[in-house]
XYZ file of C-alpha atoms in Angstrom:
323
model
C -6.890 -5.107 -24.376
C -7.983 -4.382 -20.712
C -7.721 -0.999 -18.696
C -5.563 -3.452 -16.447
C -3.373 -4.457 -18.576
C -2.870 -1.092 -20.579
C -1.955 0.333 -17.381
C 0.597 -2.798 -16.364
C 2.330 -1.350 -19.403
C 3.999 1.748 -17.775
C 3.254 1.294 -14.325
C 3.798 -1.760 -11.619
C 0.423 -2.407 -10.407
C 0.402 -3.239 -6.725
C -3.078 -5.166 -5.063
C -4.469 -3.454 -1.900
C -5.562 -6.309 0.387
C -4.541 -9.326 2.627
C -6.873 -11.699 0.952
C -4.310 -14.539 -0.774
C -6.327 -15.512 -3.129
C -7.242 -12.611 -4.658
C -3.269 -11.650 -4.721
C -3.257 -14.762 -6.831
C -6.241 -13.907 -9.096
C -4.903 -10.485 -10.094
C -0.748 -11.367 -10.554
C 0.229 -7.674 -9.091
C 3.867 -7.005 -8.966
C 4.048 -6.058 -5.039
C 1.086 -6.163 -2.534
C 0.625 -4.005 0.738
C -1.810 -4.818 4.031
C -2.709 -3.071 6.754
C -4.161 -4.205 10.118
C -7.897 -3.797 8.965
C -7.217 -5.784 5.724
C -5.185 -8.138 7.970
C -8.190 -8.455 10.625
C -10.743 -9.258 7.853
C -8.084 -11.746 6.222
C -7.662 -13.421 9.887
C -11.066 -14.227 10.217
C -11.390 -16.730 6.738
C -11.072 -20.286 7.681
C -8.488 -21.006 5.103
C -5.851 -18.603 7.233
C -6.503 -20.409 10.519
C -3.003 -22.023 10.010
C -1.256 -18.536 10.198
C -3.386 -18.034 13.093
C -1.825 -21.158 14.788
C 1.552 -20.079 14.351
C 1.089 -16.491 15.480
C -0.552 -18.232 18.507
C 2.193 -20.181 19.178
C 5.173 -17.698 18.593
C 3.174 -15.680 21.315
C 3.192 -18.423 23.893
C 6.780 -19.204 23.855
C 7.368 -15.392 24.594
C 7.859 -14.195 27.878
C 5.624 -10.909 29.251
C 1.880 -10.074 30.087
C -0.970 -10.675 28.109
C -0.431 -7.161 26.284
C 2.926 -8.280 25.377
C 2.147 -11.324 23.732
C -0.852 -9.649 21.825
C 1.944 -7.283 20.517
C 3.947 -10.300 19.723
C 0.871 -12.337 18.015
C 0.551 -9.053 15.860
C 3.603 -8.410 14.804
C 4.233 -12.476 13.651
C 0.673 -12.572 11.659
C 1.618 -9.307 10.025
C 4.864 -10.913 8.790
C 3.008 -14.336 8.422
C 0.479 -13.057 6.169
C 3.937 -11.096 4.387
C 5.782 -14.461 3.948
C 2.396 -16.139 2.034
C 1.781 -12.851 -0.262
C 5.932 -12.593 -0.902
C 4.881 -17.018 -2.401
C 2.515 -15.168 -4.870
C 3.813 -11.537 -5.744
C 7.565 -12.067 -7.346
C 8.501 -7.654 -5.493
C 7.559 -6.666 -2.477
C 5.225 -6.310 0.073
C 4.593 -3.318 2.510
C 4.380 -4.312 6.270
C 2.565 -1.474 8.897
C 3.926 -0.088 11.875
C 1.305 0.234 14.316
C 0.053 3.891 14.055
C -0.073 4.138 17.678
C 3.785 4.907 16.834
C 3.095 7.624 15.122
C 4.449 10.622 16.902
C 7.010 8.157 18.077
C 10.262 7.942 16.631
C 12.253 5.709 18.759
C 9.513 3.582 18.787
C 8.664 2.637 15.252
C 12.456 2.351 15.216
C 12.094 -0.562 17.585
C 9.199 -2.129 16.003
C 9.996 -1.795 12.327
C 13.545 -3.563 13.116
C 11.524 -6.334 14.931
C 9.245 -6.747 11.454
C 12.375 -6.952 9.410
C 13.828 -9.238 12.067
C 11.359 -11.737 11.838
C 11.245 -11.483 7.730
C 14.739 -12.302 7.847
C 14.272 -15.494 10.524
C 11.695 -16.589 7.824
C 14.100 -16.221 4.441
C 12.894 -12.910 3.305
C 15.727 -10.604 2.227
C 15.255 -7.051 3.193
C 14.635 -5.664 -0.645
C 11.799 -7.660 -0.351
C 10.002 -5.578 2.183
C 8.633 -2.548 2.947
C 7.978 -1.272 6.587
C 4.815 1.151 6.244
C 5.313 4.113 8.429
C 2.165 7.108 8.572
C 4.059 10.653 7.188
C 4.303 12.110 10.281
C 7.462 14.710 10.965
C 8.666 11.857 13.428
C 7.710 8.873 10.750
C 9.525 10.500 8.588
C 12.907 10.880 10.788
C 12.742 7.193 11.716
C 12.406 5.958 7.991
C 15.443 8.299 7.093
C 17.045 6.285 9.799
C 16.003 2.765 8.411
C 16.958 3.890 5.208
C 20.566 4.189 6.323
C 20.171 1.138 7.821
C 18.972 -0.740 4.707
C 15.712 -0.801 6.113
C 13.473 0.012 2.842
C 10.361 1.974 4.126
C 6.409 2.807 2.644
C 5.711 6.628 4.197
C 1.692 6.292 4.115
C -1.326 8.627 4.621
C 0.225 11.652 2.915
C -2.086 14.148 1.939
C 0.219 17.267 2.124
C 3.056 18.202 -1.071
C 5.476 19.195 2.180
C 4.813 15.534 3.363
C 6.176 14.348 -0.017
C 8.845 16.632 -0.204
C 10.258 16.102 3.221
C 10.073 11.884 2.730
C 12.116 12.555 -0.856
C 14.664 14.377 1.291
C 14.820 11.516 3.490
C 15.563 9.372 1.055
C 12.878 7.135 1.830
C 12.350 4.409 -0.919
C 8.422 5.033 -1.779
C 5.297 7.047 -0.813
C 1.724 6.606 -0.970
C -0.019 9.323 -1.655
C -4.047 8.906 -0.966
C -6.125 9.999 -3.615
C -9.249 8.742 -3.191
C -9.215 10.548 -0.018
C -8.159 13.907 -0.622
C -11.360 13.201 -3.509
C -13.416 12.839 -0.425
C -12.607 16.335 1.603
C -12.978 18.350 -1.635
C -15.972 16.306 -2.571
C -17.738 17.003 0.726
C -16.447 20.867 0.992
C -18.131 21.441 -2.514
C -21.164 19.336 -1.411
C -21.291 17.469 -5.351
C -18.890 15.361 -7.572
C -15.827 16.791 -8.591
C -15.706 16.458 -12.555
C -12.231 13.914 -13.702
C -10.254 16.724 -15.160
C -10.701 18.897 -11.998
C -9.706 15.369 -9.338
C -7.472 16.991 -6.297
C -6.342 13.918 -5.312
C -5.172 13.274 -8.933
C -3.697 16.638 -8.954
C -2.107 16.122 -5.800
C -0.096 13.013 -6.998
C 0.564 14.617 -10.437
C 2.513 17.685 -8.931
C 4.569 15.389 -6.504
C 5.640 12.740 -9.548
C 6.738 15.728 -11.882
C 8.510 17.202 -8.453
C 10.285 13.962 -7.553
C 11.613 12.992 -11.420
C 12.483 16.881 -12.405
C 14.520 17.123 -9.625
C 15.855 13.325 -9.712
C 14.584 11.995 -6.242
C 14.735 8.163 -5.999
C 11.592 8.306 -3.516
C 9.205 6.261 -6.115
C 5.298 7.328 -6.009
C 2.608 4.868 -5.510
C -1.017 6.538 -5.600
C -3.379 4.816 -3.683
C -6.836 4.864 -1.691
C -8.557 4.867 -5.203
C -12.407 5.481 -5.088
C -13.110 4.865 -8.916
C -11.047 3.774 -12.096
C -10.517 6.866 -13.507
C -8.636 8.229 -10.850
C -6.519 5.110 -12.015
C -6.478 5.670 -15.881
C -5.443 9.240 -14.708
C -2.175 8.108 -13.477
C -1.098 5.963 -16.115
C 2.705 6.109 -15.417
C 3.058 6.787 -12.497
C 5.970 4.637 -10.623
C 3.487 2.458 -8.861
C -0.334 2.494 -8.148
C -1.991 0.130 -5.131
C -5.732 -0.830 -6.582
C -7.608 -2.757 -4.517
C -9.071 -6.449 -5.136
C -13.071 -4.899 -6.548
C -11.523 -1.942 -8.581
C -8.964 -4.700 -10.212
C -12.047 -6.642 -11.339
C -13.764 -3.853 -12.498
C -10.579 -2.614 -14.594
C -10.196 -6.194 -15.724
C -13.760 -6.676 -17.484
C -13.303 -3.195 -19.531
C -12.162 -3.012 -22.804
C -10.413 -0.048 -23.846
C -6.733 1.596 -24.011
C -5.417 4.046 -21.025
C -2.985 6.109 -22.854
C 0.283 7.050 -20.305
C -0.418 10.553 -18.528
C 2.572 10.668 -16.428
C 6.234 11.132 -17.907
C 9.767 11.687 -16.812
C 9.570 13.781 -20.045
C 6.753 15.615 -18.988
C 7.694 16.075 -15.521
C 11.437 17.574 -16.955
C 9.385 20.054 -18.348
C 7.227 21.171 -15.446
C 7.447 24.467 -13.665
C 8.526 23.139 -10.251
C 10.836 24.792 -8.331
C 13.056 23.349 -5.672
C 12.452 23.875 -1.973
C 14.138 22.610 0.916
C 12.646 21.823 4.214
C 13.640 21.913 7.718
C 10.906 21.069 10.679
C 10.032 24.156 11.126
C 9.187 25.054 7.621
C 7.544 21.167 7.257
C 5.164 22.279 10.194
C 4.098 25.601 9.032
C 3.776 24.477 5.747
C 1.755 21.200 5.975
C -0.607 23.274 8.268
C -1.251 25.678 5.902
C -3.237 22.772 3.968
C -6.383 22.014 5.865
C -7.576 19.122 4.053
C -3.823 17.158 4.730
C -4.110 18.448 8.618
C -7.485 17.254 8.635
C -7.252 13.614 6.760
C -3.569 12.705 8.668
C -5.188 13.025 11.894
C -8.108 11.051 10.922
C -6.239 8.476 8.928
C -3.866 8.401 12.130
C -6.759 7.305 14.230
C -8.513 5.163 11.650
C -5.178 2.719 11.342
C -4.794 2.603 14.869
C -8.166 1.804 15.557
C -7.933 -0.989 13.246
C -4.856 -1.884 14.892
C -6.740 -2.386 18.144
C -9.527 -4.576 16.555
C -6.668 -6.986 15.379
C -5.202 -6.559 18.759
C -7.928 -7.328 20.622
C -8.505 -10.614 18.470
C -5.022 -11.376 19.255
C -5.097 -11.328 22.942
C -8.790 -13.345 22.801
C -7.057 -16.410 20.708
C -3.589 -16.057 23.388
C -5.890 -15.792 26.808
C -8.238 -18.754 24.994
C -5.451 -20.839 24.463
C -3.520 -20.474 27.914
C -6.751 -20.788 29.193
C -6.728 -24.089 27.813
């Protein structure tokens, strides 16, 4: 047996990318993008058809050249959704543009729109996920949604009060970053953090034994792995996103990855209960440096991928009303 496979065993393995074919190669359960994955994916010659249609849907929209960009986004996003949802037989996660962030009303608007266009396509809502950054106001707008039957992925969440305040939300999963909480502690102790000591592993741990002692239906999905034993590491948790290389890698090694992560276990944990208002959210994610410090940055990393894949949208619409 694989490490892939031993892991498919207790948890649903979900693939990290916007590249088709790999979606195909690996058979994950659920897939989720992001505009930097989608901007790469854009680019290969065998998606130029997705390309065409997002084109089009822009020109028969009314508005300035910004407005169709926004509109060419938002349909390749859901384009690229509709191809992975052919492969995958769950879900897939579709971003709001971070620019929303801080924005409730507005990633209102725009998630609806997503789900709008999913649903002029075929695709039932449980099929989607509308990926929203773990913000105080991300999180009020995917309570919202979730009301709504809107099902909603809170991303770059570095902080346990971030997790907390999306289980009280009721929002349907998280995605906690491990690879990058690795990173801050790796570079604050200036050398490699040793397996048994991995922060972002601990991180993920303490909110999965949170969420199942105190019966939250928020599922976890760890994500932003750096190497496979952060992976092995998390053997049961709910869900884990792995991108395309570390699949490979996990597919060519032999070997057995016992489960680490229990309901069992997590019945048994210490944990106690704590309830959160904005106030106490605020004070209490800012007493973590490393979450203050990599939810900024990962704020302005997605939406500066979101402008590359912006600005190649409104190239192709001005080219082709040029034309």
């Amino acid at each position: 047996m694989n490490l892939i496979d031993s892991v498919k065993r207790y948890t649903t393995v979900v693939a990290d990318t916007g590249d088709l074919e790999a979606i195909a190669k690996h058979k994950p359960q659920d897939a989720t993008t992001n505009p930097s994955l989608l901007f790469q994916a854009a680019q290969m010659p065998e998606y130029e058809h997705l390309l065409e249609d997002a084109i089009q849907h822009a020109l028969a929209c009314s508005g300035d050249r910004a407005a169709r960009a926004e509109v060419f986004m938002d349909k390749l996003l859901v384009s690229f959704g509709c191809e992975i949802l052919k492969i995958v037989p769950g879900r897939v996660s579709t971003e709001v543009d971070a620019g929303l962030s801080f924005d409730t009303e507005g990633t209102l608007a725009r998630a609806k729109r997503l789900v709008g266009l999913y649903q002029k396509a075929g695709i039932g809502r449980e099929r989607v996920l509308i990926k929203i950054a773990s913000t105080w106001e991300g999180i009020r707008a995917a309570e919202t949604l979730e009301r709504e039957g809107i099902h909603c992925n809170l991303t770059l969440l570095f902080s346990f009060a971030q997790a907390v305040a999306c289980a009280e939300a009721g929002v349907t999963l998280i995605s906690p970053f491990v690879g990058r909480i690795y990173d801050w502690y790796r570079k604050e102790r200036g050398a490699d953090i040793p397996p048994d000591e991995d922060p972002g592993v601990a991180s993920v741990t303490r909110i999965y034994n949170y969420f199942k002692k105190f019966d939250y239906k928020t599922q976890v999905m760890g994500a932003s792995f750096r190497k496979m034993d952060q992976i092995v590491r998390l053997n049961g948790c709910d869900l884990l996103t792995i991108s395309p290389d570390l699949l490979e890698q996990m597919e060519k090694t032999a070997g057995e990855a016992p489960r680490r992560l229990s309901v069992e276990t997590a019945k048994a944990s210490d944990a106690t209960k704590i309830h959160l208002d904005e106030k106490t959210f605020r004070w209490m994610h800012n007493e973590d440096a490393m979450a203050v410090e990599k939810l900024s940055e990962g704020i302005r990393k997605f939406y500066a991928d979101a402008r590359k894949l912006e600005q190649f949208a409104r190239a192709k619409v001005a080219q082709r009303m040029a034309s």
